[in-house]
Tab-separated table of C-alpha atoms in Angstrom:
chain	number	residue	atom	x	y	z
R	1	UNK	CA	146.598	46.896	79.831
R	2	UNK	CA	145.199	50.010	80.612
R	3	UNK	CA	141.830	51.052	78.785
R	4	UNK	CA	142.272	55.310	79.730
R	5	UNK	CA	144.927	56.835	79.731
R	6	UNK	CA	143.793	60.388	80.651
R	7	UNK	CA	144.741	63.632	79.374
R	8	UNK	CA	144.089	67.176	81.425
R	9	UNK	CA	142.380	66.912	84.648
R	10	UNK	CA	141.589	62.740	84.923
R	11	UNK	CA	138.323	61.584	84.378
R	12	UNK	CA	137.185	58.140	85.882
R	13	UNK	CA	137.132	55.275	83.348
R	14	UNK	CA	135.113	52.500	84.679
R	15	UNK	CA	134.345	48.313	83.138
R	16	UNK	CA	130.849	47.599	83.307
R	17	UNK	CA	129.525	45.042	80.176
R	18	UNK	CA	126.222	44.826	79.552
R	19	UNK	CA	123.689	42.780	81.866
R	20	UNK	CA	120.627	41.344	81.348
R	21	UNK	CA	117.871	42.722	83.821
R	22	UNK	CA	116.227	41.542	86.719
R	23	UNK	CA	112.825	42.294	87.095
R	24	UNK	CA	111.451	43.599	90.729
R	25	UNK	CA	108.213	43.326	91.744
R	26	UNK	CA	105.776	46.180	90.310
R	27	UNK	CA	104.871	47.139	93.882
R	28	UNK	CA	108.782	48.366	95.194
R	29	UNK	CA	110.051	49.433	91.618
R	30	UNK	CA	110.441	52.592	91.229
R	31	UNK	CA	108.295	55.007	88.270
R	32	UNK	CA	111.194	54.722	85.397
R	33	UNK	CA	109.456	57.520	83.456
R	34	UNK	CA	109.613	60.506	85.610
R	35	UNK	CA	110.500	63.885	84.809
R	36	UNK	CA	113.375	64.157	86.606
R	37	UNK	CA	114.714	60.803	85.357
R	38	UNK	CA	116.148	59.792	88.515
R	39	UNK	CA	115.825	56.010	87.366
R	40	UNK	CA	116.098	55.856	84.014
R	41	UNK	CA	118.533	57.869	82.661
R	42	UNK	CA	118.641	60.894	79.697
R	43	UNK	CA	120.470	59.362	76.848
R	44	UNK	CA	122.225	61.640	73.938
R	45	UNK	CA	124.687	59.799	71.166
R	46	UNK	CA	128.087	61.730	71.595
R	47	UNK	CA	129.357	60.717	68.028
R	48	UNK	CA	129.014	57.388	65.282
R	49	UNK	CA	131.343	56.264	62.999
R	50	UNK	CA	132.638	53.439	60.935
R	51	UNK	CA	136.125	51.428	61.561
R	52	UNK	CA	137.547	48.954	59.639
R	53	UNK	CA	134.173	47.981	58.800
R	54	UNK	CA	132.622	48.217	62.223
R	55	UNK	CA	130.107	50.574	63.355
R	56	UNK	CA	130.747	52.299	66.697
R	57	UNK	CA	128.919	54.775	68.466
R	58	UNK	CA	129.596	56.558	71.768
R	59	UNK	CA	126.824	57.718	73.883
R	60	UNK	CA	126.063	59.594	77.505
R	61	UNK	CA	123.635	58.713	79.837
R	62	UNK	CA	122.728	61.027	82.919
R	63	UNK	CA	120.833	60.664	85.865
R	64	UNK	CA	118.660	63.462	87.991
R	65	UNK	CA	119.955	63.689	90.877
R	66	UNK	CA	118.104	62.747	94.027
R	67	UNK	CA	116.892	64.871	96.266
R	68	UNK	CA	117.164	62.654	99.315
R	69	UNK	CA	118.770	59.426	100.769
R	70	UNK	CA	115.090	57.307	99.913
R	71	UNK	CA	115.242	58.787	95.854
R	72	UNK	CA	119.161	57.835	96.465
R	73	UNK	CA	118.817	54.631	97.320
R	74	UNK	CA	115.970	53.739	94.704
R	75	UNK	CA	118.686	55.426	92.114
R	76	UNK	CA	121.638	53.324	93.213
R	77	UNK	CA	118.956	50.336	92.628
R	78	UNK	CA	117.782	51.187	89.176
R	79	UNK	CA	121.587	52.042	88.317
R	80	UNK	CA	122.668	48.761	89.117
R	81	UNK	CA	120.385	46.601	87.602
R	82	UNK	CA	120.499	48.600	84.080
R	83	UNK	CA	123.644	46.728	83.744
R	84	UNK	CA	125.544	50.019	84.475
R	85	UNK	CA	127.308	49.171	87.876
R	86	UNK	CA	127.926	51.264	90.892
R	87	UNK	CA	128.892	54.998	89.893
R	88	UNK	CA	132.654	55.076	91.893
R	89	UNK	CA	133.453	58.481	91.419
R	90	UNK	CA	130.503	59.059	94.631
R	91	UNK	CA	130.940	57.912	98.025
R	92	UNK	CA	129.808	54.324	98.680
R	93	UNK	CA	126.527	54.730	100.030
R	94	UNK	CA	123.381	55.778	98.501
R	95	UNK	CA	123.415	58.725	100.708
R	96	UNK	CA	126.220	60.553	98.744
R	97	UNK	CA	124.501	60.585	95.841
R	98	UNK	CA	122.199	63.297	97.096
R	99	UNK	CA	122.143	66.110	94.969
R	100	UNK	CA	124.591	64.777	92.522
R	101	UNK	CA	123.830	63.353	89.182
R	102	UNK	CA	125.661	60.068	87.549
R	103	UNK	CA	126.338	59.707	84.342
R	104	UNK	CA	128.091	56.847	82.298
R	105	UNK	CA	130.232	57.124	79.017
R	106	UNK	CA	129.386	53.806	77.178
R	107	UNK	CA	131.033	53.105	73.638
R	108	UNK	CA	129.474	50.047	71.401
R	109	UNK	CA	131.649	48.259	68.971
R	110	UNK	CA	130.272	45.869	66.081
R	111	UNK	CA	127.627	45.138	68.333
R	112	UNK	CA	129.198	44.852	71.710
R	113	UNK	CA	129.492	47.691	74.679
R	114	UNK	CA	131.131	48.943	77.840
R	115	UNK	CA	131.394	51.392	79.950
R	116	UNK	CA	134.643	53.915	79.423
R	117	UNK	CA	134.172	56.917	81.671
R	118	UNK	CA	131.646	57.351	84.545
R	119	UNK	CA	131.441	59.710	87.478
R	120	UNK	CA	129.029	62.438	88.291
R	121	UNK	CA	127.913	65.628	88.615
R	122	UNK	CA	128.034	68.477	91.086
R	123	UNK	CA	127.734	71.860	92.118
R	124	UNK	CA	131.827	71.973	92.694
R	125	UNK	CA	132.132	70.123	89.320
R	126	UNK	CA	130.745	72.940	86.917
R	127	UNK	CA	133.089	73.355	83.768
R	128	UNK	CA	134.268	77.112	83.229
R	129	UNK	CA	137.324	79.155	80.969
R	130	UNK	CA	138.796	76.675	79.118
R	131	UNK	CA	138.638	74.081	81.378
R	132	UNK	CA	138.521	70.239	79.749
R	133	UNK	CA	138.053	66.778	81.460
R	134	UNK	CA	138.526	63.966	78.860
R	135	UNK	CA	140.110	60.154	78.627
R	136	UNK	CA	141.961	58.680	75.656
R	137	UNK	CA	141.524	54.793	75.215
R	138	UNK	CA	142.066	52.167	72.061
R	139	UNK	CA	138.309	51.703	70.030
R	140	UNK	CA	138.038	48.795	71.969
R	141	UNK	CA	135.333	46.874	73.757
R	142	UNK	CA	137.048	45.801	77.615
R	143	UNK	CA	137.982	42.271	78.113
R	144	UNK	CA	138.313	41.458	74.071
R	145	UNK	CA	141.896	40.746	72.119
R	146	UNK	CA	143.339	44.356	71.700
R	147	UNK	CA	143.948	45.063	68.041
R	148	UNK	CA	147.406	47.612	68.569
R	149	UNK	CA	145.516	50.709	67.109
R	150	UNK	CA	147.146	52.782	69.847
R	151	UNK	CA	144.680	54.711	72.226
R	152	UNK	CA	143.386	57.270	69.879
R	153	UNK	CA	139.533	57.612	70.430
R	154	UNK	CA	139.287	60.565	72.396
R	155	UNK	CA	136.182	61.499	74.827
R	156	UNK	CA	136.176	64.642	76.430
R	157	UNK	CA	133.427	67.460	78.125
R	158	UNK	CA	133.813	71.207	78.366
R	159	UNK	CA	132.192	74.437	79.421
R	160	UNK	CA	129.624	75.055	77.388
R	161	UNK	CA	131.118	77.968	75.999
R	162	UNK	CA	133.767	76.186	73.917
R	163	UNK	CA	133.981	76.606	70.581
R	164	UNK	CA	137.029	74.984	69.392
R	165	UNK	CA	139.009	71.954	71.134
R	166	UNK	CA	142.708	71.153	69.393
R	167	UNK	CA	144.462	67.847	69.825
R	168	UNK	CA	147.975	67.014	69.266
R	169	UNK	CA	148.550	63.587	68.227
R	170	UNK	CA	151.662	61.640	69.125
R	171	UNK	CA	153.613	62.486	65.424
R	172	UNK	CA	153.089	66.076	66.496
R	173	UNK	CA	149.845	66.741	63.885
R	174	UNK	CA	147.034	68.692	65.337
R	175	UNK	CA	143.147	68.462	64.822
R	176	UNK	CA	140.540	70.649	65.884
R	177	UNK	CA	136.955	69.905	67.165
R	178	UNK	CA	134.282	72.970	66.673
R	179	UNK	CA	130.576	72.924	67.112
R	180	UNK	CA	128.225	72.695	64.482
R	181	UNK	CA	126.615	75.671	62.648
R	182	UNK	CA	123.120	76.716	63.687
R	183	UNK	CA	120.489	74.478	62.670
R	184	UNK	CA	122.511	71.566	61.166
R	185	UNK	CA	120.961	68.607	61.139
R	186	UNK	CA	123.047	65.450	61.755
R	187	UNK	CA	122.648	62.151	60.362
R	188	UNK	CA	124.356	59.319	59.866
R	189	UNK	CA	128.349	59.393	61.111
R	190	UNK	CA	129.196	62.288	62.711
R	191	UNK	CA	132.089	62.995	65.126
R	192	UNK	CA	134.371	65.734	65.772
R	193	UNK	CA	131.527	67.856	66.628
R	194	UNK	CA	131.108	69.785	70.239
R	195	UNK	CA	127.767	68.956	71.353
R	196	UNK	CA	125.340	69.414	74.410
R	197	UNK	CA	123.917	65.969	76.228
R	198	UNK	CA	120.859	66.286	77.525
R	199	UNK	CA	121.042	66.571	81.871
R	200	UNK	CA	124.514	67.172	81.527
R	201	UNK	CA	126.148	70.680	82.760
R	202	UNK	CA	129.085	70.497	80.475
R	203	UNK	CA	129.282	69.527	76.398
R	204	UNK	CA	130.994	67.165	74.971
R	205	UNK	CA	132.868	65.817	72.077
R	206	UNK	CA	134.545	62.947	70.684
R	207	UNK	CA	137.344	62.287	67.826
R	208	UNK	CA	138.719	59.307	66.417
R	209	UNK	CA	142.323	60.001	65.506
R	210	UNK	CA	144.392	57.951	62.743
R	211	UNK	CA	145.391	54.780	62.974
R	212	UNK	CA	148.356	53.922	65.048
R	213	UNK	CA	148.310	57.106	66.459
R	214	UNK	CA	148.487	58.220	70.144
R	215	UNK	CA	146.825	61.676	71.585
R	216	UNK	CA	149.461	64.011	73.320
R	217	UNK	CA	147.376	66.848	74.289
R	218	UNK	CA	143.713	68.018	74.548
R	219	UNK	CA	143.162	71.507	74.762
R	220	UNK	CA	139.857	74.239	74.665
R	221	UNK	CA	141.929	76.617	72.325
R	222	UNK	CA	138.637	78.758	71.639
């Protein structure tokens, strides 16, 4: 079956499990804690919540991007063996990752993860207006027994001028995603919140909608 279905402009949706890591020598890997975070990644949870029981969380984890094909090629390196895969939204070689910035949308389930959206970012690929980029998929890890709970977690980025994002589910009911108030602190579940990620040039937000339900539209409406 088909794990994103996407709604507005497509995003990528991509099936990368979790790998173990293999461990290069100290003298050709790369400095993982570097400013820039060209080989180890920002990471910012999106939203958490509880289903059924189980705890899922989605998070967002960005690259720098490289400044040339040598910082490219150690990136495309480090990506790989963090268990994320290759990004496929950039051209095949290491070289056309110069200047542009990966990023992978991973959501865990009851203890188990994969890789939902990934692509990356660009100067041609700055959010503006009410432009939206999001994917709609079953809460789901890839590759395990699908429940039937319709695709109805909902992952989305937008300019970061958005204030309000409105869905319309599949029984023609609408809910609304705004951005927290000033100086809230979150903890705990959260979701239905827009929300900056940090090395990302867009926000983001993510919804769970009811069960058995089925998103129609996705839509900056403020």
């Amino acid at each position: 079956m088909s794990y994103a279905r996407l709604a507005g402009t497509p995003a990528l949706a991509g099936a990368a499990d979790d790998g173990a890591k293999r461990v290069e020598p100290a003298a050709t890997r790369p400095p993982l804690n570097d400013e820039r975070h060209l080989y180890e990644p920002w990471s910012s949870d999106l939203a958490r919540g509880t289903d059924h029981g189980k705890k899922w969380k989605v998070v967002v984890y960005v690259y720098g991007a490289p400044r040339d094909r040598t910082e490219a090629q150690r990136q495309l390196r480090a990506i790989t063996e963090s268990g994320f895969g290759h990004p496929e939204a950039a051209p095949p070689t290491a070289a056309g990752l110069v200047g542009r910035s990966p990023y992978f949308v991973r959501l865990t389930l009851d203890g188990r993860t994969s890789t939902e959206m990934l692509g990356v970012f660009d100067k041609h690929g700055t959010l503006s207006g009410r432009d939206l980029r999001s994917a709609v998929l079953p809460l789901e890890i890839r590759g395990t027994t699908p429940r039937g709970s319709g695709e109805r977690l909902v992952i989305g980025r937008v300019p970061r001028t958005a204030q309000e994002v409105t869905r319309t589910w599949d029984d023609a009911t609408t809910t609304k995603v705004y951005r927290p108030a000033p100086g809230t602190g979150i903890v705990g579940d959260f979701e239905d919140l827009i929300r900056p990620a940090d090395g990302s040039p867009s926000d983001w937000f993510v919804r769970l909608g009811p069960e058995g339900r089925t998103v129609e539209a996705a839509a900056v409406t403020k």
